[in-house]
Short mmCIF file of C-alpha atoms and ligand atoms in Angstrom, two decimals:
data_model
loop_
_atom_site.label_atom_id
_atom_site.label_comp_id
_atom_site.label_asym_id
_atom_site.label_seq_id
_atom_site.Cartn_x
_atom_site.Cartn_y
_atom_site.Cartn_z
CA UNK A 861 122.03 93.92 115.59
CA UNK A 862 118.76 95.68 116.43
CA UNK A 863 115.47 93.80 117.01
CA UNK A 864 112.78 96.21 115.96
CA UNK A 865 109.55 96.30 117.95
CA UNK A 866 107.55 95.02 114.91
CA UNK A 867 109.89 91.96 114.33
CA UNK A 868 109.92 91.30 118.00
CA UNK A 869 106.19 90.96 118.07
CA UNK A 870 106.05 88.81 115.10
CA UNK A 871 108.66 86.39 116.53
CA UNK A 872 107.03 86.59 119.95
CA UNK A 873 103.57 85.71 118.28
CA UNK A 874 105.02 82.64 116.64
CA UNK A 875 106.55 81.40 119.82
CA UNK A 876 103.51 82.03 121.68
CA UNK A 877 101.24 80.27 119.22
CA UNK A 878 103.28 77.12 119.20
CA UNK A 879 104.47 76.87 122.74
CA UNK A 880 102.18 79.14 124.93
CA UNK A 881 105.05 81.18 126.42
CA UNK A 882 104.29 84.81 126.44
CA UNK A 883 107.07 87.56 126.15
CA UNK A 884 105.89 91.03 126.97
CA UNK A 885 107.46 94.19 125.28
CA UNK A 886 109.94 94.34 128.10
CA UNK A 887 111.56 91.10 126.88
CA UNK A 888 112.57 92.64 123.54
CA UNK A 889 116.30 93.25 124.59
CA UNK A 890 116.60 89.87 126.05
CA UNK A 891 115.26 88.40 122.74
CA UNK A 892 117.70 90.58 120.85
CA UNK A 893 120.64 89.37 122.69
CA UNK A 894 119.70 85.68 122.86
CA UNK A 895 118.43 85.38 119.34
CA UNK A 896 121.23 87.50 118.10
CA UNK A 897 123.55 84.69 119.01
CA UNK A 898 121.30 82.18 117.21
CA UNK A 899 121.21 84.35 114.16
CA UNK A 900 125.02 84.43 114.02
CA UNK A 901 125.21 80.66 114.41
CA UNK A 902 122.90 80.29 111.47
CA UNK A 903 124.89 82.82 109.40
CA UNK A 904 121.91 85.13 109.04
CA UNK A 905 122.51 88.81 108.87
CA UNK A 906 119.30 90.55 110.31
CA UNK A 907 116.42 89.82 112.36
CA UNK A 908 114.36 90.11 109.16
CA UNK A 909 116.15 87.08 107.75
CA UNK A 910 115.84 85.24 111.15
CA UNK A 911 112.06 85.79 111.05
CA UNK A 912 111.80 84.60 107.39
CA UNK A 913 113.96 81.53 108.44
CA UNK A 914 111.66 80.44 111.21
CA UNK A 915 108.42 81.23 109.29
CA UNK A 916 109.43 79.55 105.76
CA UNK A 917 112.53 77.58 106.03
CA UNK A 918 111.99 73.85 106.33
CA UNK A 919 114.22 73.83 109.30
CA UNK A 920 112.17 76.68 110.94
CA UNK A 921 110.26 74.63 113.34
CA UNK A 922 113.46 73.17 114.68
CA UNK A 923 114.75 76.67 115.06
CA UNK A 924 111.67 77.79 117.06
CA UNK A 925 112.61 74.99 119.43
CA UNK A 926 116.13 76.36 119.69
CA UNK A 927 114.81 79.85 120.26
CA UNK A 928 112.51 78.67 123.08
CA UNK A 929 115.40 76.78 124.61
CA UNK A 930 117.65 79.82 124.82
CA UNK A 931 114.73 82.21 125.98
CA UNK A 932 113.14 80.20 128.69
CA UNK A 933 114.27 79.30 132.16
CA UNK A 934 114.91 75.59 132.96
CA UNK A 935 115.36 76.31 136.61
CA UNK A 936 114.63 73.34 138.88
CA UNK A 937 115.94 71.24 141.59
CA UNK A 938 115.18 68.12 143.70
CA UNK A 939 112.52 68.28 146.52
CA UNK A 940 111.36 71.68 145.28
CA UNK A 941 108.31 72.95 147.22
CA UNK A 942 108.61 70.40 149.98
CA UNK A 943 105.36 71.16 151.78
CA UNK A 944 103.51 70.01 148.64
CA UNK A 945 105.68 66.88 148.38
CA UNK A 946 104.90 66.10 151.94
CA UNK A 947 101.14 66.32 151.16
CA UNK A 948 101.74 64.08 148.09
CA UNK A 949 103.65 61.56 150.02
CA UNK A 950 101.77 61.61 153.29
CA UNK A 951 98.10 61.84 151.93
CA UNK A 952 97.73 61.61 148.15
CA UNK A 953 99.96 58.43 147.82
CA UNK A 954 98.05 56.49 150.66
CA UNK A 955 94.76 57.58 149.20
CA UNK A 956 95.75 56.26 145.87
CA UNK A 957 97.20 53.12 147.35
CA UNK A 958 93.61 52.47 148.79
CA UNK A 959 91.72 53.55 145.72
CA UNK A 960 93.66 51.88 142.99
CA UNK A 961 94.54 48.66 144.72
CA UNK A 962 92.22 46.88 142.33
CA UNK A 963 94.39 47.66 139.40
CA UNK A 964 97.79 48.07 141.10
CA UNK A 965 99.00 50.61 138.55
CA UNK A 966 100.17 54.12 139.28
CA UNK A 967 100.80 56.55 136.48
CA UNK A 968 102.51 59.93 137.22
CA UNK A 969 103.25 62.66 134.72
CA UNK A 970 105.86 65.45 135.39
CA UNK A 971 104.75 67.84 132.71
CA UNK A 972 107.42 70.60 132.02
CA UNK A 973 109.97 68.54 133.84
CA UNK A 974 113.10 70.35 132.75
CA UNK A 975 116.22 68.44 133.55
CA UNK A 976 114.27 65.64 135.42
CA UNK A 977 114.79 66.58 139.12
CA UNK A 978 110.99 66.75 139.65
CA UNK A 979 110.37 63.38 138.13
CA UNK A 980 113.16 61.65 140.09
CA UNK A 981 111.93 63.26 143.38
CA UNK A 982 108.42 61.86 142.63
CA UNK A 983 109.98 58.32 141.92
CA UNK A 984 112.00 58.42 145.22
CA UNK A 985 108.85 59.43 147.31
CA UNK A 986 106.83 56.72 145.68
CA UNK A 987 109.47 54.18 146.32
CA UNK A 988 110.12 55.31 149.93
CA UNK A 989 106.37 55.20 150.75
CA UNK A 990 106.72 51.44 150.58
CA UNK A 991 103.12 51.17 149.30
CA UNK A 992 103.62 50.27 145.72
CA UNK A 993 105.99 47.17 145.67
CA UNK A 994 104.69 44.85 142.98
CA UNK A 995 102.58 47.65 141.32
CA UNK A 996 103.14 48.90 137.83
CA UNK A 997 104.55 52.35 138.51
CA UNK A 998 105.44 54.75 135.87
CA UNK A 999 106.66 58.32 136.05
CA UNK A 1000 106.76 60.17 132.76
CA UNK A 1001 108.65 63.43 132.37
CA UNK A 1002 108.25 65.61 129.41
CA UNK A 1003 109.51 68.94 128.24
CA UNK A 1004 109.92 70.86 125.01
CA UNK A 1005 113.71 71.30 125.34
CA UNK A 1006 115.59 68.45 123.93
CA UNK A 1007 118.75 69.69 125.76
CA UNK A 1008 117.20 69.44 129.23
CA UNK A 1009 115.62 66.07 128.32
CA UNK A 1010 119.14 64.66 127.57
CA UNK A 1011 120.19 65.83 130.99
CA UNK A 1012 117.20 64.16 132.57
CA UNK A 1013 117.92 60.92 130.73
CA UNK A 1014 121.58 60.94 131.80
CA UNK A 1015 120.45 61.33 135.51
CA UNK A 1016 123.74 62.99 136.44
CA UNK A 1017 123.42 66.17 138.65
CA UNK A 1018 125.65 68.80 140.12
CA UNK A 1019 125.39 70.33 143.71
CA UNK A 1020 122.87 73.06 142.77
CA UNK A 1021 120.17 70.53 142.08
CA UNK A 1022 120.50 69.20 145.58
CA UNK A 1023 120.06 72.55 147.39
CA UNK A 1024 117.10 71.30 149.33
CA UNK A 1025 117.69 67.51 149.23
CA UNK A 1026 117.96 65.80 152.70
CA UNK A 1027 121.48 64.23 153.11
CA UNK A 1028 119.92 60.91 153.82
CA UNK A 1029 118.22 60.88 150.43
CA UNK A 1030 121.43 61.65 148.61
CA UNK A 1031 123.18 58.90 150.33
CA UNK A 1032 120.42 56.37 149.72
CA UNK A 1033 119.43 57.09 146.14
CA UNK A 1034 122.52 58.76 144.43
CA UNK A 1035 126.04 57.46 143.50
CA UNK A 1036 129.22 59.39 142.67
CA UNK A 1037 129.79 59.79 139.08
CA UNK A 1038 132.03 61.72 136.93
CA UNK A 1039 130.42 65.11 136.69
CA UNK A 1040 128.26 64.72 139.69
CA UNK A 1041 125.96 62.48 141.36
CA UNK A 1042 123.93 59.86 139.44
CA UNK A 1043 120.41 58.67 140.24
CA UNK A 1044 120.50 54.92 141.26
CA UNK A 1045 119.08 52.50 138.72
CA UNK A 1046 116.13 51.32 140.86
CA UNK A 1047 114.80 54.94 140.81
CA UNK A 1048 115.74 55.53 137.12
CA UNK A 1049 113.90 52.46 136.20
CA UNK A 1050 110.64 54.01 137.17
CA UNK A 1051 111.16 57.13 134.99
CA UNK A 1052 110.98 57.78 131.29
CA UNK A 1053 111.43 61.00 129.51
CA UNK A 1054 109.93 62.40 126.21
CA UNK A 1055 109.43 65.49 124.20
CA UNK A 1056 105.96 66.95 124.46
CA UNK A 1057 104.48 70.36 124.07
CA UNK A 1058 101.76 71.12 126.38
CA UNK A 1059 99.81 72.73 123.62
CA UNK A 1060 99.93 69.71 121.63
CA UNK A 1061 96.78 67.92 122.68
CA UNK A 1062 96.78 65.42 119.86
CA UNK A 1063 100.14 63.96 120.75
CA UNK A 1064 99.48 64.05 124.51
CA UNK A 1065 96.72 61.55 123.89
CA UNK A 1066 99.47 59.02 123.28
CA UNK A 1067 100.43 59.23 126.87
CA UNK A 1068 97.05 57.65 128.00
CA UNK A 1069 95.39 58.55 131.24
CA UNK A 1070 97.40 59.39 134.47
CA UNK A 1071 96.60 59.37 138.03
CA UNK A 1072 98.78 62.52 139.08
CA UNK A 1073 100.02 65.48 137.07
CA UNK A 1074 102.74 67.55 138.35
CA UNK A 1075 102.76 70.83 136.25
CA UNK A 1076 104.71 73.12 138.43
CA UNK A 1077 106.26 76.46 137.31
CA UNK A 1078 105.48 75.85 133.58
CA UNK A 1079 102.40 77.72 132.70
CA UNK A 1080 103.24 80.85 134.71
CA UNK A 1081 105.14 81.90 131.47
CA UNK A 1082 101.98 81.21 129.33
CA UNK A 1083 99.32 83.90 128.40
CA UNK A 1084 95.74 83.18 129.47
CA UNK A 1085 94.56 81.67 126.14
CA UNK A 1086 97.41 79.12 126.24
CA UNK A 1087 96.93 78.30 129.98
CA UNK A 1088 93.24 77.50 129.04
CA UNK A 1089 94.28 75.13 126.32
CA UNK A 1090 96.93 73.46 128.37
CA UNK A 1091 94.58 73.04 131.44
CA UNK A 1092 91.86 71.52 129.29
CA UNK A 1093 94.40 68.98 128.04
CA UNK A 1094 95.73 68.24 131.40
CA UNK A 1095 92.23 67.52 132.61
CA UNK A 1096 91.62 65.20 129.66
CA UNK A 1097 94.68 63.16 130.61
CA UNK A 1098 93.74 62.64 134.14
CA UNK A 1099 91.87 59.56 135.22
CA UNK A 1100 88.73 60.45 137.27
CA UNK A 1101 89.77 61.11 140.83
CA UNK A 1102 93.18 62.11 139.57
CA UNK A 1103 95.37 64.97 141.01
CA UNK A 1104 96.73 68.13 139.32
CA UNK A 1105 99.59 69.77 141.35
CA UNK A 1106 100.63 73.28 140.33
CA UNK A 1107 103.47 75.45 141.60
CA UNK A 1108 102.94 77.50 144.73
CA UNK A 1109 102.36 80.73 142.83
CA UNK A 1110 99.82 79.18 140.54
CA UNK A 1111 96.16 78.59 140.68
CA UNK A 1112 93.26 77.81 138.51
CA UNK A 1113 91.33 80.83 139.64
CA UNK A 1114 89.58 82.39 136.64
CA UNK A 1115 90.92 79.62 134.47
CA UNK A 1116 88.84 76.34 135.12
CA UNK A 1117 85.96 75.21 137.27
CA UNK A 1118 86.23 71.65 136.08
CA UNK A 1119 88.53 70.63 138.98
CA UNK A 1120 87.69 70.22 142.65
CA UNK A 1121 89.74 71.75 145.28
CA UNK A 1122 91.23 69.40 147.82
CA UNK A 1123 92.56 70.61 151.17
CA UNK A 1124 95.43 68.59 152.42
CA UNK A 1125 97.04 69.42 155.76
CA UNK A 1126 99.81 71.55 154.16
CA UNK A 1127 98.54 72.37 150.60
CA UNK A 1128 95.67 72.92 148.17
CA UNK A 1129 95.68 70.42 145.23
CA UNK A 1130 93.26 70.10 142.33
CA UNK A 1131 91.46 66.87 141.55
CA UNK A 1132 89.37 65.75 138.54
CA UNK A 1133 86.08 64.67 140.19
CA UNK A 1134 85.60 60.89 140.72
CA UNK A 1135 82.50 61.03 138.61
CA UNK A 1136 83.16 63.52 135.72
CA UNK A 1137 81.87 64.07 132.37
CA UNK A 1138 84.12 63.75 129.39
C1 SAM B 1633 110.85 76.56 135.41
S1 SAM B 1633 111.00 74.97 134.57
C2 SAM B 1633 110.03 74.02 135.78
C3 SAM B 1633 110.62 72.64 136.02
C4 SAM B 1633 109.87 71.83 137.06
N1 SAM B 1633 108.53 71.60 136.75
C5 SAM B 1633 109.96 72.60 138.46
O1 SAM B 1633 108.91 73.14 138.86
O2 SAM B 1633 110.97 72.63 139.10
C6 SAM B 1633 109.91 75.24 133.19
C7 SAM B 1633 109.94 74.08 132.08
O3 SAM B 1633 108.77 74.15 131.36
C8 SAM B 1633 109.19 73.92 129.97
N2 SAM B 1633 108.18 74.34 129.03
C9 SAM B 1633 107.89 75.55 128.56
N3 SAM B 1633 106.80 75.59 127.68
C10 SAM B 1633 106.52 74.38 127.62
C11 SAM B 1633 105.44 73.67 126.77
N4 SAM B 1633 104.72 74.33 125.94
N5 SAM B 1633 105.44 72.38 126.94
C12 SAM B 1633 106.04 71.69 127.74
N6 SAM B 1633 107.04 72.22 128.46
C13 SAM B 1633 107.22 73.53 128.42
C14 SAM B 1633 110.54 74.62 129.92
O4 SAM B 1633 111.18 74.14 128.73
C15 SAM B 1633 111.11 74.41 131.16
O5 SAM B 1633 112.09 73.32 131.22
#
């Protein structure tokens, strides 16, 4: 079944408007093959029908979620971008331990967490820092894909997720389980997962304010307008003095001047100023 340029652009624009993800014209064949399978599963006969389904059918919104799920990459693994995690563990956690000692509460958000490896990595680093015993520590992982969120909640992972995980960490924080290795309960207890679209500023308010946001390798797939919307929402969700950690290919250059740039020994991270407006 052929996906015409016109239909491709209409479907692409719907996805972009809802989720920020941008598909350039070169993605037309990828969309044709992946959504072609969805079309067959729904018993539809053409991309015209598929377009009308997502636009007008009561189940259209759910189908857009399914489409995003089959079109996007959920690639992730434990201890990804380790130099940044060293800065987080060695410099940001001690700084927050000092600064937040009065309230003894630490809130961290893994935005676009995929199957949860990033959130559990953060939990392991917080735990192993030994700084937050007796604190209220919460790590929230969110994504738009219900499929990856189910995997995150199960906490069971295969070997590919451990490609850069030190052996000692696996021994200490994971246990053998049918289908792979399972995150131990003390680490799981620190993490919660939920469905949240980075473009849904209204729903994100329910999260309250957080001290650190990891939003790595998510907005690289967005167009500029959607990045601006998401970044403004992330800024609003940070406490004053809170950190924003992006993926190593990402920056806020030409996107936002609201954040300060903080130089750690191994990385550059963004920070909502201690005294900020709004
Ligand atoms: C490549 S993974 C990155 C996972 C992890 N942050 C990492 O760096 O390893 C990108 C994730 O972003 C999610 N995503 C894409 N658009 C999103 C949106 N609008 N809101 C929330 N998550 C989104 C995708 O479903 C996918 O699981």
